[in-house]
Amino acid sequence: MDYKNVQSAPGSPAVFESSQQYLRSANIAIQLTLFLKNLGYDSRAHIDGDYEVICPLVARDAGLGEIGRMGLLMTPHLGPRVRIAVVTTNAPLVPGEYQPDRNMIEFCRVCKKCADCCPGNSIPTDDMLEIDGVSRWRIDSDSCYRYWCTSGTDCGRCMAVCPFSHRNNLFHNTIRVLIRYSRLFARLAYHADDLFYGRKPKSKPPSEWMRI
Ligand code: SF4
Ligand code: SF4
């Protein structure tokens, strides 16, 4: 998702960006589904509004990232700034292997910035829970949705403030790699993020073309 538009959350440009990327992921998923069907395999696209799986959990098992405190997939280069779709199929595939990113989880344990900034008080501040056999955080989706209904947007403030949502550039990618391999650096990065961006960063203007 576009960095600037996400930074404007909970403003409406973040919702526009979200819809745009859900649409793109759905396009890709449906094309892939049709391709597999043409090869003779059963397949199904799981896209926004029509899921039979929990996409972030599938994506985590496929090795695409971790599940952060805010319950979203945290990817290595864009953090939670992604929208995903899933394709299930009976095609014979070679299974990928989930490699836990323990330092990203450790970062989430101490950071809690999304929880501190959540206007709906929906993100837990305590430790992970065992949910359906998986250890993870789970947000209070009722209070999150209540905030969406009162604010008139899909919020996304948690995604905007997350230190892993910074730009996909050499500087921030180097920091992401260092966090992955050094727990000490992860601690330093957590403090540095508060120092440079603030504990409760304010919404920023969206991309130029999105401004009215
Ligand atoms: S803001 Fe902090 S605690 Fe929340 S998901 Fe991002 S890294 Fe984890
Ligand atoms: S979308 Fe908004 S209300 Fe919902 S969890 Fe994120 S910050 Fe909280």
PDB file of C-alpha atoms and ligand atoms in Angstrom:
ATOM      1  CA  MET A   1       0.000   0.000   0.000  1.00  0.00           C
ATOM      2  CA  ASP A   2       1.166   3.508  -0.811  1.00  0.00           C
ATOM      3  CA  TYR A   3       3.165   4.949   2.078  1.00  0.00           C
ATOM      4  CA  LYS A   4       1.726   8.468   1.974  1.00  0.00           C
ATOM      5  CA  ASN A   5      -1.895   7.421   1.670  1.00  0.00           C
ATOM      6  CA  VAL A   6      -1.526   5.034   4.586  1.00  0.00           C
ATOM      7  CA  GLN A   7       0.057   7.819   6.639  1.00  0.00           C
ATOM      8  CA  SER A   8      -3.122   9.856   6.240  1.00  0.00           C
ATOM      9  CA  ALA A   9      -5.147   7.243   8.206  1.00  0.00           C
ATOM     10  CA  PRO A  10      -7.782   7.427   9.572  1.00  0.00           C
ATOM     11  CA  GLY A  11      -8.533   9.848   6.707  1.00  0.00           C
ATOM     12  CA  SER A  12     -10.414   8.638   3.659  1.00  0.00           C
ATOM     13  CA  PRO A  13      -7.338   8.423   1.333  1.00  0.00           C
ATOM     14  CA  ALA A  14      -6.184   5.450   3.432  1.00  0.00           C
ATOM     15  CA  VAL A  15      -9.534   3.764   2.755  1.00  0.00           C
ATOM     16  CA  PHE A  16      -9.199   4.500  -0.950  1.00  0.00           C
ATOM     17  CA  GLU A  17      -5.717   2.966  -0.910  1.00  0.00           C
ATOM     18  CA  SER A  18      -6.999  -0.053   0.936  1.00  0.00           C
ATOM     19  CA  SER A  19      -9.802  -0.646  -1.584  1.00  0.00           C
ATOM     20  CA  GLN A  20      -7.385  -0.164  -4.462  1.00  0.00           C
ATOM     21  CA  GLN A  21      -5.014  -2.821  -3.147  1.00  0.00           C
ATOM     22  CA  TYR A  22      -7.809  -5.244  -2.251  1.00  0.00           C
ATOM     23  CA  LEU A  23      -8.937  -4.901  -5.857  1.00  0.00           C
ATOM     24  CA  ARG A  24      -5.420  -5.530  -7.193  1.00  0.00           C
ATOM     25  CA  SER A  25      -4.920  -8.581  -4.980  1.00  0.00           C
ATOM     26  CA  ALA A  26      -8.333  -9.901  -6.070  1.00  0.00           C
ATOM     27  CA  ASN A  27      -7.405  -9.436  -9.742  1.00  0.00           C
ATOM     28  CA  ILE A  28      -4.230 -11.450  -9.274  1.00  0.00           C
ATOM     29  CA  ALA A  29      -5.968 -14.158  -7.232  1.00  0.00           C
ATOM     30  CA  ILE A  30      -8.766 -14.592  -9.790  1.00  0.00           C
ATOM     31  CA  GLN A  31      -6.315 -14.756 -12.699  1.00  0.00           C
ATOM     32  CA  LEU A  32      -4.296 -17.396 -10.873  1.00  0.00           C
ATOM     33  CA  THR A  33      -7.463 -19.347 -10.044  1.00  0.00           C
ATOM     34  CA  LEU A  34      -8.549 -19.363 -13.691  1.00  0.00           C
ATOM     35  CA  PHE A  35      -5.053 -20.400 -14.790  1.00  0.00           C
ATOM     36  CA  LEU A  36      -5.112 -23.371 -12.388  1.00  0.00           C
ATOM     37  CA  LYS A  37      -8.614 -24.319 -13.489  1.00  0.00           C
ATOM     38  CA  ASN A  38      -7.493 -24.289 -17.118  1.00  0.00           C
ATOM     39  CA  LEU A  39      -4.765 -26.737 -16.123  1.00  0.00           C
ATOM     40  CA  GLY A  40      -7.485 -29.012 -14.712  1.00  0.00           C
ATOM     41  CA  TYR A  41      -7.094 -28.315 -10.978  1.00  0.00           C
ATOM     42  CA  ASP A  42      -9.754 -27.200  -8.537  1.00  0.00           C
ATOM     43  CA  SER A  43      -8.952 -23.760  -7.170  1.00  0.00           C
ATOM     44  CA  ARG A  44     -10.663 -20.939  -5.323  1.00  0.00           C
ATOM     45  CA  ALA A  45      -9.796 -17.287  -4.850  1.00  0.00           C
ATOM     46  CA  HIS A  46     -10.281 -15.899  -1.333  1.00  0.00           C
ATOM     47  CA  ILE A  47     -10.662 -12.162  -1.790  1.00  0.00           C
ATOM     48  CA  ASP A  48     -12.021  -9.218   0.161  1.00  0.00           C
ATOM     49  CA  GLY A  49     -15.614  -9.969   1.157  1.00  0.00           C
ATOM     50  CA  ASP A  50     -15.409 -13.640   0.122  1.00  0.00           C
ATOM     51  CA  TYR A  51     -13.031 -15.583   2.351  1.00  0.00           C
ATOM     52  CA  GLU A  52     -13.101 -19.182   3.563  1.00  0.00           C
ATOM     53  CA  VAL A  53      -9.668 -18.850   5.197  1.00  0.00           C
ATOM     54  CA  ILE A  54      -8.010 -16.305   7.487  1.00  0.00           C
ATOM     55  CA  CYS A  55      -5.604 -14.757   4.985  1.00  0.00           C
ATOM     56  CA  PRO A  56      -2.933 -13.427   7.407  1.00  0.00           C
ATOM     57  CA  LEU A  57      -2.601 -16.870   9.054  1.00  0.00           C
ATOM     58  CA  VAL A  58      -2.276 -18.598   5.668  1.00  0.00           C
ATOM     59  CA  ALA A  59       0.254 -16.000   4.546  1.00  0.00           C
ATOM     60  CA  ARG A  60       2.249 -16.487   7.738  1.00  0.00           C
ATOM     61  CA  ASP A  61       2.308 -20.281   7.205  1.00  0.00           C
ATOM     62  CA  ALA A  62       3.407 -19.660   3.608  1.00  0.00           C
ATOM     63  CA  GLY A  63       6.453 -17.828   4.977  1.00  0.00           C
ATOM     64  CA  LEU A  64       5.431 -14.317   3.879  1.00  0.00           C
ATOM     65  CA  GLY A  65       5.794 -12.721   7.314  1.00  0.00           C
ATOM     66  CA  GLU A  66       4.662 -12.720  10.923  1.00  0.00           C
ATOM     67  CA  ILE A  67       1.416 -11.798  12.656  1.00  0.00           C
ATOM     68  CA  GLY A  68       1.968  -8.628  14.630  1.00  0.00           C
ATOM     69  CA  ARG A  69       0.232  -7.231  17.695  1.00  0.00           C
ATOM     70  CA  MET A  70      -2.420  -5.563  15.528  1.00  0.00           C
ATOM     71  CA  GLY A  71      -3.337  -8.977  14.063  1.00  0.00           C
ATOM     72  CA  LEU A  72      -2.150  -8.147  10.541  1.00  0.00           C
ATOM     73  CA  LEU A  73       0.520  -9.808   8.435  1.00  0.00           C
ATOM     74  CA  MET A  74       3.882  -8.078   8.965  1.00  0.00           C
ATOM     75  CA  THR A  75       6.006  -8.516   5.842  1.00  0.00           C
ATOM     76  CA  PRO A  76       9.804  -8.072   5.683  1.00  0.00           C
ATOM     77  CA  HIS A  77       9.818  -4.966   3.426  1.00  0.00           C
ATOM     78  CA  LEU A  78       6.434  -3.269   3.896  1.00  0.00           C
ATOM     79  CA  GLY A  79       5.483  -4.382   7.397  1.00  0.00           C
ATOM     80  CA  PRO A  80       1.669  -4.409   7.693  1.00  0.00           C
ATOM     81  CA  ARG A  81       1.302  -2.072   4.681  1.00  0.00           C
ATOM     82  CA  VAL A  82      -0.063  -4.847   2.438  1.00  0.00           C
ATOM     83  CA  ARG A  83      -3.413  -6.276   1.373  1.00  0.00           C
ATOM     84  CA  ILE A  84      -3.515  -9.947   0.621  1.00  0.00           C
ATOM     85  CA  ALA A  85      -5.652 -12.562  -1.101  1.00  0.00           C
ATOM     86  CA  VAL A  86      -5.284 -16.335  -1.040  1.00  0.00           C
ATOM     87  CA  VAL A  87      -5.747 -19.037  -3.670  1.00  0.00           C
ATOM     88  CA  THR A  88      -6.447 -22.577  -2.481  1.00  0.00           C
ATOM     89  CA  THR A  89      -6.030 -25.451  -4.931  1.00  0.00           C
ATOM     90  CA  ASN A  90      -5.575 -29.205  -5.228  1.00  0.00           C
ATOM     91  CA  ALA A  91      -2.643 -28.688  -7.626  1.00  0.00           C
ATOM     92  CA  PRO A  92       0.416 -30.643  -6.412  1.00  0.00           C
ATOM     93  CA  LEU A  93       2.647 -27.904  -4.967  1.00  0.00           C
ATOM     94  CA  VAL A  94       5.882 -28.067  -3.013  1.00  0.00           C
ATOM     95  CA  PRO A  95       5.014 -26.744   0.475  1.00  0.00           C
ATOM     96  CA  GLY A  96       6.992 -23.758   1.696  1.00  0.00           C
ATOM     97  CA  GLU A  97       8.423 -23.683   5.181  1.00  0.00           C
ATOM     98  CA  TYR A  98       7.468 -21.171   7.840  1.00  0.00           C
ATOM     99  CA  GLN A  99      10.585 -19.599   9.365  1.00  0.00           C
ATOM    100  CA  PRO A 100       9.627 -17.710  12.533  1.00  0.00           C
ATOM    101  CA  ASP A 101      10.943 -14.150  12.757  1.00  0.00           C
ATOM    102  CA  ARG A 102      11.386 -14.122  16.532  1.00  0.00           C
ATOM    103  CA  ASN A 103      12.842 -10.625  16.681  1.00  0.00           C
ATOM    104  CA  MET A 104       9.834  -9.122  14.909  1.00  0.00           C
ATOM    105  CA  ILE A 105       7.597 -10.761  17.531  1.00  0.00           C
ATOM    106  CA  GLU A 106       9.928  -9.573  20.291  1.00  0.00           C
ATOM    107  CA  PHE A 107       9.765  -6.051  18.831  1.00  0.00           C
ATOM    108  CA  CYS A 108       5.951  -6.223  18.959  1.00  0.00           C
ATOM    109  CA  ARG A 109       6.113  -7.407  22.575  1.00  0.00           C
ATOM    110  CA  VAL A 110       7.817  -4.196  23.700  1.00  0.00           C
ATOM    111  CA  CYS A 111       6.633  -1.679  21.091  1.00  0.00           C
ATOM    112  CA  LYS A 112       2.828  -1.476  21.570  1.00  0.00           C
ATOM    113  CA  LYS A 113       2.695   1.728  19.512  1.00  0.00           C
ATOM    114  CA  CYS A 114      -0.348   0.520  17.553  1.00  0.00           C
ATOM    115  CA  ALA A 115      -2.156  -0.184  20.838  1.00  0.00           C
ATOM    116  CA  ASP A 116      -1.260   3.251  22.230  1.00  0.00           C
ATOM    117  CA  CYS A 117      -2.502   5.008  19.069  1.00  0.00           C
ATOM    118  CA  CYS A 118      -5.638   2.942  18.416  1.00  0.00           C
ATOM    119  CA  PRO A 119      -8.656   5.279  18.708  1.00  0.00           C
ATOM    120  CA  GLY A 120     -10.930   2.296  19.374  1.00  0.00           C
ATOM    121  CA  ASN A 121      -8.795   0.817  22.187  1.00  0.00           C
ATOM    122  CA  SER A 122      -9.016  -2.409  20.226  1.00  0.00           C
ATOM    123  CA  ILE A 123      -5.423  -3.659  20.292  1.00  0.00           C
ATOM    124  CA  PRO A 124      -4.274  -5.720  23.286  1.00  0.00           C
ATOM    125  CA  THR A 125      -1.352  -4.536  25.388  1.00  0.00           C
ATOM    126  CA  ASP A 126      -0.777  -7.890  27.096  1.00  0.00           C
ATOM    127  CA  ASP A 127       1.082 -10.921  25.798  1.00  0.00           C
ATOM    128  CA  MET A 128      -0.004 -13.336  23.050  1.00  0.00           C
ATOM    129  CA  LEU A 129      -2.741 -15.875  23.706  1.00  0.00           C
ATOM    130  CA  GLU A 130      -3.127 -19.434  22.488  1.00  0.00           C
ATOM    131  CA  ILE A 131      -5.997 -19.140  19.974  1.00  0.00           C
ATOM    132  CA  ASP A 132      -7.098 -22.280  18.087  1.00  0.00           C
ATOM    133  CA  GLY A 133      -3.693 -23.839  18.682  1.00  0.00           C
ATOM    134  CA  VAL A 134      -1.779 -20.780  17.449  1.00  0.00           C
ATOM    135  CA  SER A 135       0.009 -18.317  19.689  1.00  0.00           C
ATOM    136  CA  ARG A 136      -0.923 -14.787  18.575  1.00  0.00           C
ATOM    137  CA  TRP A 137      -2.474 -11.456  19.443  1.00  0.00           C
ATOM    138  CA  ARG A 138      -6.127 -10.847  18.611  1.00  0.00           C
ATOM    139  CA  ILE A 139      -7.708  -7.422  18.386  1.00  0.00           C
ATOM    140  CA  ASP A 140     -11.189  -6.600  19.672  1.00  0.00           C
ATOM    141  CA  SER A 141     -12.846  -6.538  16.254  1.00  0.00           C
ATOM    142  CA  ASP A 142     -16.154  -5.249  17.679  1.00  0.00           C
ATOM    143  CA  SER A 143     -14.664  -2.055  19.118  1.00  0.00           C
ATOM    144  CA  CYS A 144     -12.521  -1.613  15.980  1.00  0.00           C
ATOM    145  CA  TYR A 145     -15.593  -1.834  13.773  1.00  0.00           C
ATOM    146  CA  ARG A 146     -17.522   0.484  16.108  1.00  0.00           C
ATOM    147  CA  TYR A 147     -14.803   3.075  15.552  1.00  0.00           C
ATOM    148  CA  TRP A 148     -15.050   2.573  11.776  1.00  0.00           C
ATOM    149  CA  CYS A 149     -18.796   3.224  11.948  1.00  0.00           C
ATOM    150  CA  THR A 150     -18.451   6.372  14.050  1.00  0.00           C
ATOM    151  CA  SER A 151     -15.468   7.796  12.121  1.00  0.00           C
ATOM    152  CA  GLY A 152     -16.903   6.986   8.680  1.00  0.00           C
ATOM    153  CA  THR A 153     -13.645   5.440   7.446  1.00  0.00           C
ATOM    154  CA  ASP A 154     -11.833   2.106   7.801  1.00  0.00           C
ATOM    155  CA  CYS A 155      -9.335   3.800  10.137  1.00  0.00           C
ATOM    156  CA  GLY A 156      -5.981   2.022   9.606  1.00  0.00           C
ATOM    157  CA  ARG A 157      -4.222   4.194  12.196  1.00  0.00           C
ATOM    158  CA  CYS A 158      -2.503   1.089  13.605  1.00  0.00           C
ATOM    159  CA  MET A 159      -0.960   0.363  10.206  1.00  0.00           C
ATOM    160  CA  ALA A 160       0.154   3.979   9.766  1.00  0.00           C
ATOM    161  CA  VAL A 161       2.056   4.267  13.055  1.00  0.00           C
ATOM    162  CA  CYS A 162       3.749   0.846  12.998  1.00  0.00           C
ATOM    163  CA  PRO A 163       7.555   1.190  12.835  1.00  0.00           C
ATOM    164  CA  PHE A 164       7.582  -1.607  10.224  1.00  0.00           C
ATOM    165  CA  SER A 165       5.380   0.510   7.929  1.00  0.00           C
ATOM    166  CA  HIS A 166       8.141   2.971   7.076  1.00  0.00           C
ATOM    167  CA  ARG A 167       9.131   3.464   3.455  1.00  0.00           C
ATOM    168  CA  ASN A 168      10.501   0.551   1.462  1.00  0.00           C
ATOM    169  CA  ASN A 169      13.968   2.049   0.922  1.00  0.00           C
ATOM    170  CA  LEU A 170      17.588   1.118   1.602  1.00  0.00           C
ATOM    171  CA  PHE A 171      17.725   2.900   4.954  1.00  0.00           C
ATOM    172  CA  HIS A 172      14.598   1.338   6.426  1.00  0.00           C
ATOM    173  CA  ASN A 173      15.233  -2.059   4.835  1.00  0.00           C
ATOM    174  CA  THR A 174      18.679  -2.134   6.450  1.00  0.00           C
ATOM    175  CA  ILE A 175      17.053  -1.410   9.802  1.00  0.00           C
ATOM    176  CA  ARG A 176      14.502  -4.180   9.181  1.00  0.00           C
ATOM    177  CA  VAL A 177      17.299  -6.674   8.422  1.00  0.00           C
ATOM    178  CA  LEU A 178      19.281  -5.618  11.509  1.00  0.00           C
ATOM    179  CA  ILE A 179      16.154  -6.035  13.666  1.00  0.00           C
ATOM    180  CA  ARG A 180      15.723  -9.508  12.224  1.00  0.00           C
ATOM    181  CA  TYR A 181      19.220 -10.612  13.194  1.00  0.00           C
ATOM    182  CA  SER A 182      19.929  -8.687  16.402  1.00  0.00           C
ATOM    183  CA  ARG A 183      17.647  -8.505  19.417  1.00  0.00           C
ATOM    184  CA  LEU A 184      19.812  -5.742  20.879  1.00  0.00           C
ATOM    185  CA  PHE A 185      19.399  -3.704  17.701  1.00  0.00           C
ATOM    186  CA  ALA A 186      15.651  -4.352  17.828  1.00  0.00           C
ATOM    187  CA  ARG A 187      15.553  -2.722  21.281  1.00  0.00           C
ATOM    188  CA  LEU A 188      17.570   0.253  20.029  1.00  0.00           C
ATOM    189  CA  ALA A 189      15.353   0.607  16.955  1.00  0.00           C
ATOM    190  CA  TYR A 190      12.250   0.638  19.138  1.00  0.00           C
ATOM    191  CA  HIS A 191      13.595   3.593  21.167  1.00  0.00           C
ATOM    192  CA  ALA A 192      14.898   5.351  18.031  1.00  0.00           C
ATOM    193  CA  ASP A 193      11.471   5.112  16.392  1.00  0.00           C
ATOM    194  CA  ASP A 194       9.866   6.839  19.364  1.00  0.00           C
ATOM    195  CA  LEU A 195      12.592   9.484  19.298  1.00  0.00           C
ATOM    196  CA  PHE A 196      12.341  10.305  15.577  1.00  0.00           C
ATOM    197  CA  TYR A 197       8.656   9.695  14.864  1.00  0.00           C
ATOM    198  CA  GLY A 198       7.083  10.164  18.311  1.00  0.00           C
ATOM    199  CA  ARG A 199       5.070   7.800  20.462  1.00  0.00           C
ATOM    200  CA  LYS A 200       1.812   9.031  18.950  1.00  0.00           C
ATOM    201  CA  PRO A 201       2.585  10.269  15.419  1.00  0.00           C
ATOM    202  CA  LYS A 202      -0.015  12.539  13.847  1.00  0.00           C
ATOM    203  CA  SER A 203      -1.786  11.838  10.550  1.00  0.00           C
ATOM    204  CA  LYS A 204       0.027  13.262   7.518  1.00  0.00           C
ATOM    205  CA  PRO A 205      -1.267  14.573   4.177  1.00  0.00           C
ATOM    206  CA  PRO A 206      -1.860  11.886   1.511  1.00  0.00           C
ATOM    207  CA  SER A 207      -0.250  11.743  -1.949  1.00  0.00           C
ATOM    208  CA  GLU A 208      -0.515  15.012  -3.895  1.00  0.00           C
ATOM    209  CA  TRP A 209      -3.064  13.645  -6.397  1.00  0.00           C
ATOM    210  CA  MET A 210      -5.327  12.553  -3.566  1.00  0.00           C
ATOM    211  CA  ARG A 211      -5.565  15.997  -1.978  1.00  0.00           C
ATOM    212  CA  ILE A 212      -8.741  17.929  -2.615  1.00  0.00           C
TER     213      ILE A 212
HETATM  214  S1  SF4 B   1       3.116  -0.877  16.051  1.00  0.00           S
HETATM  215 FE1  SF4 B   1       4.627  -1.999  17.208  1.00  0.00          FE
HETATM  216  S2  SF4 B   1       3.458  -3.474  18.417  1.00  0.00           S
HETATM  217 FE2  SF4 B   1       2.124  -2.739  16.815  1.00  0.00          FE
HETATM  218  S3  SF4 B   1       2.344  -4.243  15.160  1.00  0.00           S
HETATM  219 FE3  SF4 B   1       3.806  -2.564  14.745  1.00  0.00          FE
HETATM  220  S4  SF4 B   1       5.728  -3.233  15.693  1.00  0.00           S
HETATM  221 FE4  SF4 B   1       4.080  -4.503  16.539  1.00  0.00          FE
HETATM  222  S1  SF4 B   2      -8.148   0.019  12.434  1.00  0.00           S
HETATM  223 FE1  SF4 B   2      -8.177   1.738  13.923  1.00  0.00          FE
HETATM  224  S2  SF4 B   2      -9.654   1.117  15.485  1.00  0.00           S
HETATM  225 FE2  SF4 B   2      -9.117  -0.732  14.331  1.00  0.00          FE
HETATM  226  S3  SF4 B   2      -7.434  -1.675  15.437  1.00  0.00           S
HETATM  227 FE3  SF4 B   2      -6.496  -0.346  13.889  1.00  0.00          FE
HETATM  228  S4  SF4 B   2      -6.188   1.629  14.930  1.00  0.00           S
HETATM  229 FE4  SF4 B   2      -7.634   0.436  16.163  1.00  0.00          FE
END
